[in-house]
Amino acid sequence: MSREQRIRIDQILRQPDPGPDGPRSVEQIRAGFRELMARMIVPHDRIRTEPTTLGGRPALRVEPTAEPSTGQPSTGEPGAGTILYFHGGGWVFGSPETALSLTGNLVARTGLPAYSLDYRLAPEHPFPAAIEDTLAAYRALLDHGADPAAIVFAGDSAGGGLAVTTCLAARDAGLPLPAAVLAFSPGTDATRTGESMDTKEGVDPIFTRAALEHTGAMYLAGADPRHPLLSPAVHADLTGLPPMLIQVGANEVLLDDSTRLAARASAAGVDVILDVTADVPHVFQCFAGVLDEADEALDRAALFLRQRVRAATAREVGRADVPR
């Protein structure tokens, strides 16, 4: 771990915005985010990508080209597992392309292919459009014969929140749930009542309460922020959800979105791991190749996903072998 690396990342994220004073337009927010994420390192030598569709929405198919442990050409069997990935961006900006440093690193480290979904964004398509799209994508995987025990949900920021709420929507729709949920710095409290919203103000190099409320209002569009699919960390019944790994940085105003989600999930009987890394910002994992903590966190995340897919598929095979 490098203190110098963490300081450098913090400085990069605090660079003044050259745009006009006051709240930025949606177009400016989206352009600025694309520019920032274009600077992230993507493991192009270990993945291949292909545009596709899933559940009626555009998606990016990301596949490994090398074994995660050897760097040799992949010999993984098709159907060994699938990551369904939801990108971040406050439900207002972002895309499968801006999340490729995260999706690509998970695919390269696990050997599992992924679908990264281009769900509809606010303000053009406010709540619940994004969840309708993510649930439709999951239904499409199931309809095409994918084993839910070999599917894992993953996402960052708003997409981390969607990984959780899509599970809730699937459960309530009577669908079988995926093997696991991986959430990087998930947004899980639209009420903004976590203490870290105030205690981490200024410490967080990316977000302020005002910025989050600016984009959050676009997504809510008048909806009650206490809705369970908007604030699962404080208002959802999490009973029955699959095992979860929540990774978050200690310097985030959204820290309590993760800590309270983990506490409620544990109280509901969910197998949950809360992984907090000191002195790092929101979705620090996207700085893989630059920040040691990012690579280490991605290694832990990849191990979790591989273990959950293996464990879930082994249970399914065991049940199938039981005489009836």
Coordinates of C-alpha atoms in Angstrom, one line a residue:
M1 CA 0.0 0.0 0.0
S2 CA 1.3 3.4 -0.9
R3 CA 0.4 6.6 1.0
E4 CA 1.8 8.5 -2.0
Q5 CA -0.5 6.8 -4.4
R6 CA -3.6 7.6 -2.3
I7 CA -2.5 11.3 -2.0
R8 CA -2.0 11.5 -5.8
I9 CA -5.4 10.0 -6.5
D10 CA -7.0 12.5 -4.1
Q11 CA -5.2 15.4 -5.8
I12 CA -6.4 14.2 -9.3
L13 CA -10.0 14.0 -8.1
R14 CA -9.8 17.5 -6.5
Q15 CA -8.6 19.3 -9.6
P16 CA -10.9 22.3 -10.3
D17 CA -13.7 21.9 -12.7
P18 CA -13.0 24.3 -15.7
G19 CA -16.7 24.6 -16.4
P20 CA -19.0 27.4 -15.4
D21 CA -20.0 28.2 -11.9
G22 CA -23.2 26.6 -10.5
P23 CA -24.8 23.3 -11.2
R24 CA -23.6 21.7 -14.4
S25 CA -26.0 20.6 -17.1
V26 CA -26.7 16.9 -17.8
E27 CA -24.6 17.1 -20.9
Q28 CA -21.7 18.6 -19.0
I29 CA -21.9 16.0 -16.3
R30 CA -21.9 13.2 -18.8
A31 CA -19.0 14.6 -20.8
G32 CA -16.9 15.2 -17.7
F33 CA -17.5 11.7 -16.5
R34 CA -16.6 10.2 -19.8
E35 CA -13.3 12.2 -19.8
L36 CA -12.4 11.1 -16.3
M37 CA -13.1 7.4 -16.9
A38 CA -11.2 7.4 -20.2
R39 CA -8.1 7.8 -18.1
M40 CA -8.6 4.5 -16.3
I41 CA -6.5 1.5 -17.2
V42 CA -8.5 -1.3 -19.0
P43 CA -6.8 -4.8 -19.3
H44 CA -7.4 -4.9 -23.1
D45 CA -4.8 -7.6 -23.5
R46 CA -6.9 -10.0 -21.3
I47 CA -10.4 -9.3 -22.5
R48 CA -12.4 -8.9 -25.7
T49 CA -15.6 -6.9 -26.0
E50 CA -18.6 -7.0 -28.3
P51 CA -21.7 -4.9 -28.5
T52 CA -24.9 -6.9 -28.0
T53 CA -28.4 -6.5 -26.5
L54 CA -29.9 -8.0 -23.4
G55 CA -33.5 -7.6 -22.3
G56 CA -34.2 -5.1 -25.0
R57 CA -31.4 -2.8 -24.0
P58 CA -27.9 -2.3 -25.5
A59 CA -25.1 -4.1 -23.6
L60 CA -21.4 -4.8 -23.8
R61 CA -20.3 -8.4 -23.7
V62 CA -16.9 -8.8 -22.1
E63 CA -15.1 -12.1 -22.3
P64 CA -11.7 -13.3 -20.9
T65 CA -9.0 -14.1 -23.4
A66 CA -6.6 -15.5 -20.8
E67 CA -6.7 -17.7 -17.8
P68 CA -6.9 -15.5 -14.6
S69 CA -4.0 -17.2 -12.9
T70 CA -1.6 -18.0 -15.8
G71 CA -2.1 -15.4 -18.5
Q72 CA -2.4 -18.2 -21.0
P73 CA -5.3 -18.5 -23.5
S74 CA -8.5 -19.2 -21.7
T75 CA -9.9 -22.8 -21.7
G76 CA -12.8 -22.0 -19.4
E77 CA -16.0 -23.9 -20.3
P78 CA -18.9 -21.8 -21.7
G79 CA -21.6 -21.5 -19.1
A80 CA -19.3 -21.7 -16.1
G81 CA -20.8 -18.4 -14.9
T82 CA -21.9 -14.9 -15.9
I83 CA -21.4 -11.5 -14.3
L84 CA -24.3 -9.2 -14.9
Y85 CA -22.7 -5.7 -14.4
F86 CA -24.5 -2.4 -13.7
H87 CA -22.4 0.7 -14.3
G88 CA -22.2 3.7 -12.0
G89 CA -23.1 7.4 -12.6
G90 CA -25.9 8.5 -10.2
W91 CA -28.5 7.0 -12.5
V92 CA -27.9 10.0 -14.7
F93 CA -24.5 9.4 -16.5
G94 CA -22.1 6.6 -17.3
S95 CA -22.2 3.6 -19.6
P96 CA -20.8 0.2 -20.1
E97 CA -17.8 1.9 -21.7
T98 CA -17.1 4.2 -18.7
A99 CA -17.2 1.1 -16.4
L100 CA -14.9 -1.0 -18.5
S101 CA -11.9 -0.7 -16.2
L102 CA -14.0 -2.3 -13.5
T103 CA -15.8 -4.9 -15.7
G104 CA -12.7 -5.7 -17.6
N105 CA -10.7 -6.3 -14.4
L106 CA -13.3 -8.5 -12.9
V107 CA -13.5 -10.6 -16.1
A108 CA -9.8 -10.8 -16.3
R109 CA -9.4 -11.8 -12.7
T110 CA -12.3 -14.3 -12.5
G111 CA -12.3 -15.8 -16.0
L112 CA -16.1 -15.3 -16.0
P113 CA -17.7 -13.4 -18.9
A114 CA -19.9 -10.4 -18.3
Y115 CA -22.8 -8.5 -19.7
S116 CA -22.5 -4.8 -18.8
L117 CA -26.0 -3.2 -19.3
D118 CA -26.7 0.1 -20.8
Y119 CA -29.8 0.8 -18.8
R120 CA -31.9 3.9 -19.3
L121 CA -30.8 7.1 -17.5
A122 CA -32.5 10.0 -15.8
P123 CA -33.7 12.7 -16.3
E124 CA -35.0 11.4 -19.6
H125 CA -36.0 8.1 -17.8
P126 CA -36.4 8.5 -14.0
F127 CA -37.1 5.9 -11.4
P128 CA -38.1 3.1 -11.8
A129 CA -36.8 2.8 -15.4
A130 CA -33.3 1.7 -14.5
I131 CA -34.6 -1.2 -12.3
E132 CA -37.1 -2.2 -15.0
D133 CA -34.2 -2.5 -17.4
T134 CA -31.9 -4.4 -15.0
L135 CA -34.7 -6.8 -14.1
A136 CA -35.5 -7.4 -17.8
A137 CA -31.9 -8.2 -18.5
Y138 CA -31.8 -10.8 -15.7
R139 CA -35.1 -12.3 -17.0
A140 CA -33.5 -12.5 -20.4
L141 CA -30.5 -14.5 -19.1
L142 CA -32.9 -16.9 -17.3
D143 CA -35.1 -17.2 -20.4
H144 CA -32.1 -18.1 -22.4
G145 CA -31.3 -21.0 -20.1
A146 CA -28.7 -19.4 -17.8
D147 CA -28.5 -21.1 -14.4
P148 CA -29.2 -18.5 -11.7
A149 CA -26.7 -20.3 -9.5
A150 CA -24.0 -19.4 -12.0
I151 CA -25.0 -15.7 -12.3
V152 CA -23.6 -12.9 -10.1
F153 CA -24.7 -9.3 -10.0
A154 CA -22.1 -6.6 -9.7
G155 CA -22.0 -2.9 -10.0
D156 CA -20.5 0.4 -8.8
S157 CA -22.0 3.4 -7.2
A158 CA -25.6 3.7 -8.6
G159 CA -25.0 0.4 -10.3
G160 CA -24.0 -1.1 -6.9
G161 CA -27.3 0.0 -5.6
L162 CA -29.0 -1.5 -8.7
A163 CA -27.2 -4.8 -8.0
V164 CA -29.0 -4.9 -4.6
T165 CA -32.4 -3.5 -5.7
T166 CA -32.6 -5.8 -8.8
C167 CA -32.3 -8.7 -6.4
L168 CA -35.2 -7.3 -4.4
A169 CA -37.3 -6.8 -7.5
A170 CA -36.4 -10.3 -8.7
R171 CA -37.3 -11.8 -5.3
D172 CA -40.6 -10.0 -5.2
A173 CA -41.4 -11.1 -8.8
G174 CA -40.8 -14.7 -7.7
L175 CA -37.7 -15.2 -9.8
P176 CA -34.8 -17.4 -8.6
L177 CA -32.0 -15.2 -7.2
P178 CA -28.4 -15.0 -8.4
A179 CA -25.5 -16.7 -6.6
A180 CA -24.1 -13.4 -5.2
V181 CA -24.0 -9.7 -5.2
L182 CA -20.8 -7.6 -5.5
A183 CA -21.3 -3.9 -4.8
F184 CA -18.6 -1.2 -5.1
S185 CA -19.5 1.9 -3.1
P186 CA -23.2 1.3 -3.6
G187 CA -25.7 4.1 -3.6
T188 CA -28.5 2.7 -1.3
D189 CA -30.0 5.6 0.5
A190 CA -31.9 8.3 -1.4
T191 CA -33.0 9.9 1.9
R192 CA -29.3 11.0 2.5
T193 CA -29.7 10.4 6.2
G194 CA -26.3 8.7 6.8
E195 CA -24.0 10.5 9.2
S196 CA -21.2 10.2 6.7
M197 CA -23.1 12.6 4.5
D198 CA -21.9 15.3 7.0
T199 CA -18.8 13.8 8.7
K200 CA -17.1 13.0 5.3
E201 CA -18.0 16.3 3.7
G202 CA -14.7 17.8 2.6
V203 CA -12.8 14.5 3.1
D204 CA -14.6 13.1 0.1
P205 CA -12.7 14.4 -3.0
I206 CA -15.6 13.7 -5.4
F207 CA -19.0 14.3 -3.8
T208 CA -20.8 16.8 -1.8
R209 CA -24.4 16.6 -0.5
A210 CA -25.4 19.3 -2.9
A211 CA -24.0 17.5 -5.9
L212 CA -25.7 14.2 -4.9
E213 CA -29.0 16.0 -4.3
H214 CA -28.7 17.7 -7.8
T215 CA -28.5 14.4 -9.7
G216 CA -30.6 12.5 -7.2
A217 CA -33.5 14.8 -7.9
M218 CA -33.3 13.9 -11.6
Y219 CA -33.7 10.2 -10.8
L220 CA -36.4 10.6 -8.2
A221 CA -38.5 13.0 -10.3
G222 CA -40.8 13.4 -7.3
A223 CA -40.8 9.8 -6.1
D224 CA -40.7 9.1 -2.3
P225 CA -37.0 8.6 -1.4
R226 CA -38.1 6.2 1.3
H227 CA -39.2 3.7 -1.4
P228 CA -37.4 0.3 -0.7
L229 CA -36.0 0.3 -4.2
L230 CA -34.5 3.7 -3.7
S231 CA -33.2 3.4 -0.1
P232 CA -32.7 -0.3 0.6
A233 CA -30.1 0.5 3.3
V234 CA -32.8 1.9 5.5
H235 CA -36.2 0.9 4.2
A236 CA -36.1 -2.5 2.5
D237 CA -36.7 -6.0 3.8
L238 CA -33.5 -7.8 2.7
T239 CA -34.6 -11.2 3.7
G240 CA -33.6 -14.0 1.4
L241 CA -30.9 -12.1 -0.6
P242 CA -27.9 -14.0 -1.8
P243 CA -24.4 -13.6 -0.2
M244 CA -23.1 -10.0 -0.6
L245 CA -19.6 -8.4 -0.7
I246 CA -19.7 -4.7 -0.2
Q247 CA -16.5 -2.7 -0.8
V248 CA -16.3 0.9 0.1
G249 CA -13.7 3.6 0.8
A250 CA -13.5 5.3 4.2
N251 CA -13.3 8.8 2.6
E252 CA -16.8 8.6 1.1
V253 CA -19.8 10.7 2.0
L254 CA -21.7 7.5 1.0
L255 CA -19.8 5.4 3.5
D256 CA -22.9 4.9 5.6
D257 CA -24.9 3.7 2.6
S258 CA -22.6 0.6 2.8
T259 CA -22.3 0.2 6.5
R260 CA -26.0 0.4 7.1
L261 CA -26.8 -1.9 4.2
A262 CA -24.4 -4.5 5.6
A263 CA -25.9 -4.2 9.1
R264 CA -29.5 -4.6 7.8
A265 CA -28.5 -7.5 5.6
S266 CA -26.8 -9.3 8.4
A267 CA -29.8 -8.7 10.7
A268 CA -32.0 -10.3 8.0
G269 CA -29.8 -13.4 7.9
V270 CA -27.9 -12.6 4.7
D271 CA -24.3 -13.7 4.4
V272 CA -22.5 -10.4 4.0
I273 CA -19.0 -9.1 4.0
L274 CA -18.3 -5.4 4.5
D275 CA -14.9 -4.5 3.2
V276 CA -13.8 -1.0 4.1
T277 CA -10.5 0.4 2.8
A278 CA -8.9 3.4 4.6
D279 CA -8.1 6.7 3.0
V280 CA -9.5 5.9 -0.5
P281 CA -12.3 7.6 -2.4
H282 CA -15.6 6.5 -4.0
V283 CA -15.2 3.4 -6.3
F284 CA -11.4 3.5 -5.8
Q285 CA -11.2 0.1 -7.6
C286 CA -11.3 1.9 -11.0
F287 CA -7.8 3.0 -10.3
A288 CA -6.4 -0.5 -10.8
G289 CA -2.9 -0.4 -12.1
V290 CA -2.3 3.0 -10.3
L291 CA -3.4 2.4 -6.7
D292 CA -2.3 -0.8 -4.9
E293 CA -5.5 -0.8 -2.8
A294 CA -7.5 -0.9 -6.0
D295 CA -5.8 -4.0 -7.3
E296 CA -6.0 -5.7 -3.9
A297 CA -9.7 -5.0 -3.6
L298 CA -10.4 -6.4 -7.1
D299 CA -8.4 -9.5 -6.2
R300 CA -10.7 -10.0 -3.1
A301 CA -13.8 -9.3 -5.2
A302 CA -12.7 -11.8 -7.9
L303 CA -12.1 -14.5 -5.2
F304 CA -15.5 -13.9 -3.7
L305 CA -17.3 -14.2 -7.1
R306 CA -15.4 -17.4 -8.1
Q307 CA -16.1 -19.0 -4.7
R308 CA -19.8 -18.1 -4.8
V309 CA -20.3 -19.4 -8.3
R310 CA -18.5 -22.7 -7.5
A311 CA -20.4 -23.1 -4.2
A312 CA -23.8 -22.4 -5.7
T313 CA -23.3 -24.6 -8.7
A314 CA -22.0 -27.4 -6.5
R315 CA -25.1 -27.2 -4.4
E316 CA -27.3 -27.4 -7.5
V317 CA -25.4 -30.5 -8.7
G318 CA -25.7 -32.1 -5.3
R319 CA -29.5 -31.5 -5.3
A320 CA -29.8 -33.0 -8.8
D321 CA -27.9 -36.1 -7.6
V322 CA -30.3 -36.8 -4.7
P323 CA -32.6 -39.8 -5.6
R324 CA -36.2 -38.7 -5.9

